[in-house]
PDB file of N, CA, C and O in Angstrom:
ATOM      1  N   UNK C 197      10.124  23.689  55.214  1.00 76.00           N
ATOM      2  CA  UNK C 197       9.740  24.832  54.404  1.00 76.00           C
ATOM      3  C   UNK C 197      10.697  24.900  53.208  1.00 76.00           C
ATOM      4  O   UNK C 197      11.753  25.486  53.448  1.00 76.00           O
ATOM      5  N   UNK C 198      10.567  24.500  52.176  1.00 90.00           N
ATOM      6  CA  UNK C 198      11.186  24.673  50.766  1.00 90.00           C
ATOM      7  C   UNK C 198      11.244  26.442  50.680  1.00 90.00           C
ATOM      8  O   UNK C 198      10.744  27.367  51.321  1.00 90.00           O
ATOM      9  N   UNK C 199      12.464  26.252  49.103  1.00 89.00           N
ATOM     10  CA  UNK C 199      12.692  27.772  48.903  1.00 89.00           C
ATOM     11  C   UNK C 199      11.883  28.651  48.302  1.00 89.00           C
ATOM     12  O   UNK C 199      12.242  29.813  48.113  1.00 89.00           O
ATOM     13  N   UNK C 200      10.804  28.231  47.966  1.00 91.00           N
ATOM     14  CA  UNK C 200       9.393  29.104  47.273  1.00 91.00           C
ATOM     15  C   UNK C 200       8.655  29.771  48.871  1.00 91.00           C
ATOM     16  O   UNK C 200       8.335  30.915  49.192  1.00 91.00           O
ATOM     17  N   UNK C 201       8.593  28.479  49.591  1.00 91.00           N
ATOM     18  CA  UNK C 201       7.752  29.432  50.932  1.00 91.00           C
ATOM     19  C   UNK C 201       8.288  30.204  51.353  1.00 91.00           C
ATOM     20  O   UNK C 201       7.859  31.343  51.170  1.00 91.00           O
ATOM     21  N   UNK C 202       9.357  30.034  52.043  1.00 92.00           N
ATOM     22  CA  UNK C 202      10.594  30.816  52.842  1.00 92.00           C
ATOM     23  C   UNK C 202      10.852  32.260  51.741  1.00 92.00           C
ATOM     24  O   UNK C 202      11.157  33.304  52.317  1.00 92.00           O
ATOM     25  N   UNK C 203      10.754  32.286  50.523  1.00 92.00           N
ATOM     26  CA  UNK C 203      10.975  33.287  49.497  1.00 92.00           C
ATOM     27  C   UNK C 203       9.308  34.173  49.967  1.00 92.00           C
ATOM     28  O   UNK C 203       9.241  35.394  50.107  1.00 92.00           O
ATOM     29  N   UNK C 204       8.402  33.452  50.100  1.00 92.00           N
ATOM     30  CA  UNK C 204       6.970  34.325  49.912  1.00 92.00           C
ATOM     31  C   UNK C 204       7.020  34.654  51.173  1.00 92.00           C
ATOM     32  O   UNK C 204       6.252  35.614  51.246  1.00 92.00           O
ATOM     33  N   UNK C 205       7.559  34.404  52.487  1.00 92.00           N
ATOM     34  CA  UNK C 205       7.569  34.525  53.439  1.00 92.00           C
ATOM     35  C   UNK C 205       8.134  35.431  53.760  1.00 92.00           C
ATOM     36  O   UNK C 205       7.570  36.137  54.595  1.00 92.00           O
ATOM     37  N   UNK C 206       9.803  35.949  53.159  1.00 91.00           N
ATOM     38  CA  UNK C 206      10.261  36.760  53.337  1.00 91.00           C
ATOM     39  C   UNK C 206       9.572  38.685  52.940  1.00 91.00           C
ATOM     40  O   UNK C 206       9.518  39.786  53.487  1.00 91.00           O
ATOM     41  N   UNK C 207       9.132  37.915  51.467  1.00 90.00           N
ATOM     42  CA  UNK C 207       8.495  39.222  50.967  1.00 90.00           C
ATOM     43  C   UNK C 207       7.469  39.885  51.670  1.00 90.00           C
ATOM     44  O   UNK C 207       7.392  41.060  52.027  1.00 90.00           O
ATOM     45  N   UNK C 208       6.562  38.782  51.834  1.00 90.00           N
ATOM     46  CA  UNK C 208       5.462  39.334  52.948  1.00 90.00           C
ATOM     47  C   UNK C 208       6.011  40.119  54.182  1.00 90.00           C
ATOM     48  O   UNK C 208       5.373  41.081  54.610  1.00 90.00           O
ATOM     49  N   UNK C 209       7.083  39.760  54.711  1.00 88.00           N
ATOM     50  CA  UNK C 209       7.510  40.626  56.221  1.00 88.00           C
ATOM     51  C   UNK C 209       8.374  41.900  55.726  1.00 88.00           C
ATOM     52  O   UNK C 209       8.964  42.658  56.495  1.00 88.00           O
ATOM     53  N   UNK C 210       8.360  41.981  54.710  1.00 88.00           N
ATOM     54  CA  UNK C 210       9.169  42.938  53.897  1.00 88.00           C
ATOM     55  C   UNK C 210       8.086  44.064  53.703  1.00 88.00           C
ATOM     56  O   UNK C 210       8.145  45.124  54.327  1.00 88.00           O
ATOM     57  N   UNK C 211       7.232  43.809  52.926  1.00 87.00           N
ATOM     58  CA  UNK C 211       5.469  44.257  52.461  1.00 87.00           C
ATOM     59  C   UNK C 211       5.461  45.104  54.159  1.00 87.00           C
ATOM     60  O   UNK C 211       5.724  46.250  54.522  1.00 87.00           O
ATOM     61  N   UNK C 212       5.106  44.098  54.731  1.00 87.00           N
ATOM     62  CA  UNK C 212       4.541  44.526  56.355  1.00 87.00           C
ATOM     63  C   UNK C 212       5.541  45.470  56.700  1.00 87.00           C
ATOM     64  O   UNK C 212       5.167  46.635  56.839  1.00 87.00           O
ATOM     65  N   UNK C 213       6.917  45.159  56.890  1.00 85.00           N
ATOM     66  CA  UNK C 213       7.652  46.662  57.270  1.00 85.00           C
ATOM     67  C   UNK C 213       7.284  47.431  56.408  1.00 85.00           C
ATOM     68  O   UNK C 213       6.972  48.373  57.137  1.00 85.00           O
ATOM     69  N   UNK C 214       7.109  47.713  55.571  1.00 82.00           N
ATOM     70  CA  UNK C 214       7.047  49.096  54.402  1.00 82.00           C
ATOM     71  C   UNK C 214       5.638  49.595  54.950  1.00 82.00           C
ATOM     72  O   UNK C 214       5.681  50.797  55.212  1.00 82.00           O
ATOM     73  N   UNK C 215       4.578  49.092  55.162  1.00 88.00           N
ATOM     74  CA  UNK C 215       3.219  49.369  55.316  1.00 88.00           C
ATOM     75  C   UNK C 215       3.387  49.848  56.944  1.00 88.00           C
ATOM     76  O   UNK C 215       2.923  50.976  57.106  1.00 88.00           O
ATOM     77  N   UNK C 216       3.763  49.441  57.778  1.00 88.00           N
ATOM     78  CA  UNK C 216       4.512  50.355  58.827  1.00 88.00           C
ATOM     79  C   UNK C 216       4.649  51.665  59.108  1.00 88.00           C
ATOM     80  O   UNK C 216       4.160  52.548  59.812  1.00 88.00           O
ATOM     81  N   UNK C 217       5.827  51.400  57.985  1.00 89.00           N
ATOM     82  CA  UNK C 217       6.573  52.673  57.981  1.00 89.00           C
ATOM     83  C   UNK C 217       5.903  53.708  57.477  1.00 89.00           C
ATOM     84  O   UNK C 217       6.076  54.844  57.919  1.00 89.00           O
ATOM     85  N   UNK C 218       4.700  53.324  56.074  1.00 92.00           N
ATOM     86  CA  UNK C 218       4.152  54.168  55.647  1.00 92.00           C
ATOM     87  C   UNK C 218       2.879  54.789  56.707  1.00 92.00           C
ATOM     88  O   UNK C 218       2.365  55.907  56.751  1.00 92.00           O
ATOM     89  N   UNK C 219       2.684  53.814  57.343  1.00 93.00           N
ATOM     90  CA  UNK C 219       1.542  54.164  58.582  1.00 93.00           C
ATOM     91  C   UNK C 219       1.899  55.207  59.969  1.00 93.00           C
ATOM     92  O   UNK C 219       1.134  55.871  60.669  1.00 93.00           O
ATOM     93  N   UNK C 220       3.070  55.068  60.010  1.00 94.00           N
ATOM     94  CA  UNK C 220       3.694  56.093  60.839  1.00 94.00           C
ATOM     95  C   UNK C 220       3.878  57.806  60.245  1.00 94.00           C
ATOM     96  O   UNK C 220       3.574  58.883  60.757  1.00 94.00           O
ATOM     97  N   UNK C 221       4.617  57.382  58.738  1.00 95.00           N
ATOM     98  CA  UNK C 221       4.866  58.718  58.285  1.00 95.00           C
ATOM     99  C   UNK C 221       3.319  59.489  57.854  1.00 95.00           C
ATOM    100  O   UNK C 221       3.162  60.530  57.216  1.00 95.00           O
ATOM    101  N   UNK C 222       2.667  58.918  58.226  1.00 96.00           N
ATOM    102  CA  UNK C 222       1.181  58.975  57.426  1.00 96.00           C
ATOM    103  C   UNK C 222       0.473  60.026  58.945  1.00 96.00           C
ATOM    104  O   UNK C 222      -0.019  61.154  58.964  1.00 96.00           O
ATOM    105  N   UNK C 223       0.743  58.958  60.117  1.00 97.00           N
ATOM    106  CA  UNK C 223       0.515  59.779  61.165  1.00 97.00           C
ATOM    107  C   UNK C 223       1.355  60.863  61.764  1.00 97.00           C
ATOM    108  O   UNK C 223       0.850  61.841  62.316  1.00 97.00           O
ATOM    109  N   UNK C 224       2.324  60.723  61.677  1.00 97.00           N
ATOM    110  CA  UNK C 224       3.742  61.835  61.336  1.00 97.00           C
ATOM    111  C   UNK C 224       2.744  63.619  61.113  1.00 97.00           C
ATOM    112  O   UNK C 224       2.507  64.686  61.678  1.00 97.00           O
ATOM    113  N   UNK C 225       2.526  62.937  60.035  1.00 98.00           N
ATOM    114  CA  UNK C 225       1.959  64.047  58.583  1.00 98.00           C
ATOM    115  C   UNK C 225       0.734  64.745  59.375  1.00 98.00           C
ATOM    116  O   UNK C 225       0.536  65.957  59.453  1.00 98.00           O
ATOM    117  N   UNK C 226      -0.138  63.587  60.016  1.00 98.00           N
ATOM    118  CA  UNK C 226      -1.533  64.006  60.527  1.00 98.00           C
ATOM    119  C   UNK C 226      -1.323  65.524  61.372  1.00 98.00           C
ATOM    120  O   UNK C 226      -1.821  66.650  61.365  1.00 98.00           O
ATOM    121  N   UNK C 227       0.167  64.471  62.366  1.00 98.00           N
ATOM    122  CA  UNK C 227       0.027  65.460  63.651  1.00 98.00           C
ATOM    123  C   UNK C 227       0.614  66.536  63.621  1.00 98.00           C
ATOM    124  O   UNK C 227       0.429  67.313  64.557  1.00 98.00           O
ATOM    125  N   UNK C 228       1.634  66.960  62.363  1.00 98.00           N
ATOM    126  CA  UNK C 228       2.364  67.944  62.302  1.00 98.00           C
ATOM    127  C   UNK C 228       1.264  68.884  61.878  1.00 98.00           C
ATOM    128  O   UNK C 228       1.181  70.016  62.353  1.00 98.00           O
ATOM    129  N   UNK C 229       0.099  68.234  60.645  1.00 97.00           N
ATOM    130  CA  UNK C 229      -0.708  69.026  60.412  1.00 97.00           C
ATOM    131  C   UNK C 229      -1.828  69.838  61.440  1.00 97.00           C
ATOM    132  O   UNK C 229      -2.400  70.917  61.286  1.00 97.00           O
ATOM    133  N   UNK C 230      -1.867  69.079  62.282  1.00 97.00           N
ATOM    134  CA  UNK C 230      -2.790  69.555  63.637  1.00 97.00           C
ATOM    135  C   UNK C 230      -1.953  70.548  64.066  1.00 97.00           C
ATOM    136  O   UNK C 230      -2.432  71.678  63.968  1.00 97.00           O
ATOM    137  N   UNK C 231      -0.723  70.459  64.561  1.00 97.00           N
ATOM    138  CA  UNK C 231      -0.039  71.389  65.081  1.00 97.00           C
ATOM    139  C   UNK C 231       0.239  72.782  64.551  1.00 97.00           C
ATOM    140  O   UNK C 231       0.595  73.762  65.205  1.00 97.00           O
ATOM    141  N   UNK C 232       0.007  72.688  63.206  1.00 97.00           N
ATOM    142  CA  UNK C 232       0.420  73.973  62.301  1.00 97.00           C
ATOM    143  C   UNK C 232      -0.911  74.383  62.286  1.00 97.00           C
ATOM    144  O   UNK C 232      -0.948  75.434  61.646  1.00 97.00           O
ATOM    145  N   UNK C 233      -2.241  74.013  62.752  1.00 97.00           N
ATOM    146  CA  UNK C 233      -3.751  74.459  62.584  1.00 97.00           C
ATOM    147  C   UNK C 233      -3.655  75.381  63.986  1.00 97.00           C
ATOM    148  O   UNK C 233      -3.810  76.556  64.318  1.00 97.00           O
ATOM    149  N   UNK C 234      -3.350  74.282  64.506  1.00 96.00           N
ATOM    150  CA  UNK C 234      -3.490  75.158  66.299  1.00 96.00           C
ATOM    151  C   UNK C 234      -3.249  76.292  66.289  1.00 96.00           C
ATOM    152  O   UNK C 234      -4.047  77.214  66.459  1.00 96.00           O
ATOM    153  N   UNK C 235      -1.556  76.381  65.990  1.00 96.00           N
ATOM    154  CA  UNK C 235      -0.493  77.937  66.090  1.00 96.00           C
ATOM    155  C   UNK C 235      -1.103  78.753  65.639  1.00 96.00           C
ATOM    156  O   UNK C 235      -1.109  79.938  65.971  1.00 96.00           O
ATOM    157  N   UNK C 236      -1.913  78.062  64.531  1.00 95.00           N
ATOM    158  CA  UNK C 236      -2.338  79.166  63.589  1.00 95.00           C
ATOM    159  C   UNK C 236      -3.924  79.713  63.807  1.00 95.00           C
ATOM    160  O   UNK C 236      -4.332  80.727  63.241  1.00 95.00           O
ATOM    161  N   UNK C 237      -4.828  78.822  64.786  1.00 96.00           N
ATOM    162  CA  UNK C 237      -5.637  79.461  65.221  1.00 96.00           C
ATOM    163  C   UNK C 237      -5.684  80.483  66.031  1.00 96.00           C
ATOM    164  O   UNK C 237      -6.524  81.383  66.026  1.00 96.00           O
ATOM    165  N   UNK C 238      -4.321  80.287  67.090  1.00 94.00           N
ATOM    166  CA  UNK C 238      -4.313  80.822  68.264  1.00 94.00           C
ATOM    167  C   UNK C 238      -3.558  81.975  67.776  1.00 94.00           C
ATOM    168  O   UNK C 238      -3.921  83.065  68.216  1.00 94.00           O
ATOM    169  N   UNK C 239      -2.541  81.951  66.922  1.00 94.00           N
ATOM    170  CA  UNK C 239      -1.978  83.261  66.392  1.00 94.00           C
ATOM    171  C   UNK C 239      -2.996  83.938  66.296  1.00 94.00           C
ATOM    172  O   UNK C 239      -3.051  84.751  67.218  1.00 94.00           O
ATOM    173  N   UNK C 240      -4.458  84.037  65.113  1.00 93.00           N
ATOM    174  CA  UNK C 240      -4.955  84.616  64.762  1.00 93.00           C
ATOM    175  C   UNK C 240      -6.135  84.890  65.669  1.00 93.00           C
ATOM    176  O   UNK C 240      -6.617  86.014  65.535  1.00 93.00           O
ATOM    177  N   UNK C 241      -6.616  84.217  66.427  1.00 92.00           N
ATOM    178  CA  UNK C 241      -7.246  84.581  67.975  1.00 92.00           C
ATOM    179  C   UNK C 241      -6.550  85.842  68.476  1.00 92.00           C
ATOM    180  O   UNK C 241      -7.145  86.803  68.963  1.00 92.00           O
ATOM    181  N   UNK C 242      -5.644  85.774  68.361  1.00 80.00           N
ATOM    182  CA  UNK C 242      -4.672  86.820  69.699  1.00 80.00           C
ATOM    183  C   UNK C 242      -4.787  88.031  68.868  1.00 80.00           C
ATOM    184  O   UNK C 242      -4.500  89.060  69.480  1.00 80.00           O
ATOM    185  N   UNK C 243      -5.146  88.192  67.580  1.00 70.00           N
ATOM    186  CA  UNK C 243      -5.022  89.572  66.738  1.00 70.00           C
ATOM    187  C   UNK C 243      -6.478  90.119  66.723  1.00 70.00           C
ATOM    188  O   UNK C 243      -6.734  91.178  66.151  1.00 70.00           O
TER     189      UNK C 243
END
């Protein structure tokens, strides 16, 4: 593997962690948002 592949190789697993990470904080986001719907149904149920 010369230093051009090993270079495109690296970036790509680089790419893939970031797309990860963004896929987590993405679902992060989803579920916090579910959770703040709930409280807030059930708060306003109870009134």
């Amino acid at each position: 593997m010369n230093r051009t592949q090993r270079r495109a190789r690296a970036i790509a697993i680089a790419q893939t962690r970031d797309n990860a990470k963004l896929v987590a904080t993405r679902l992060l986001m989803l579920a916090t948002g579910a959770t703040a719907a709930c409280i807030a149904y059930l708060a306003l149920r109870s009134f």
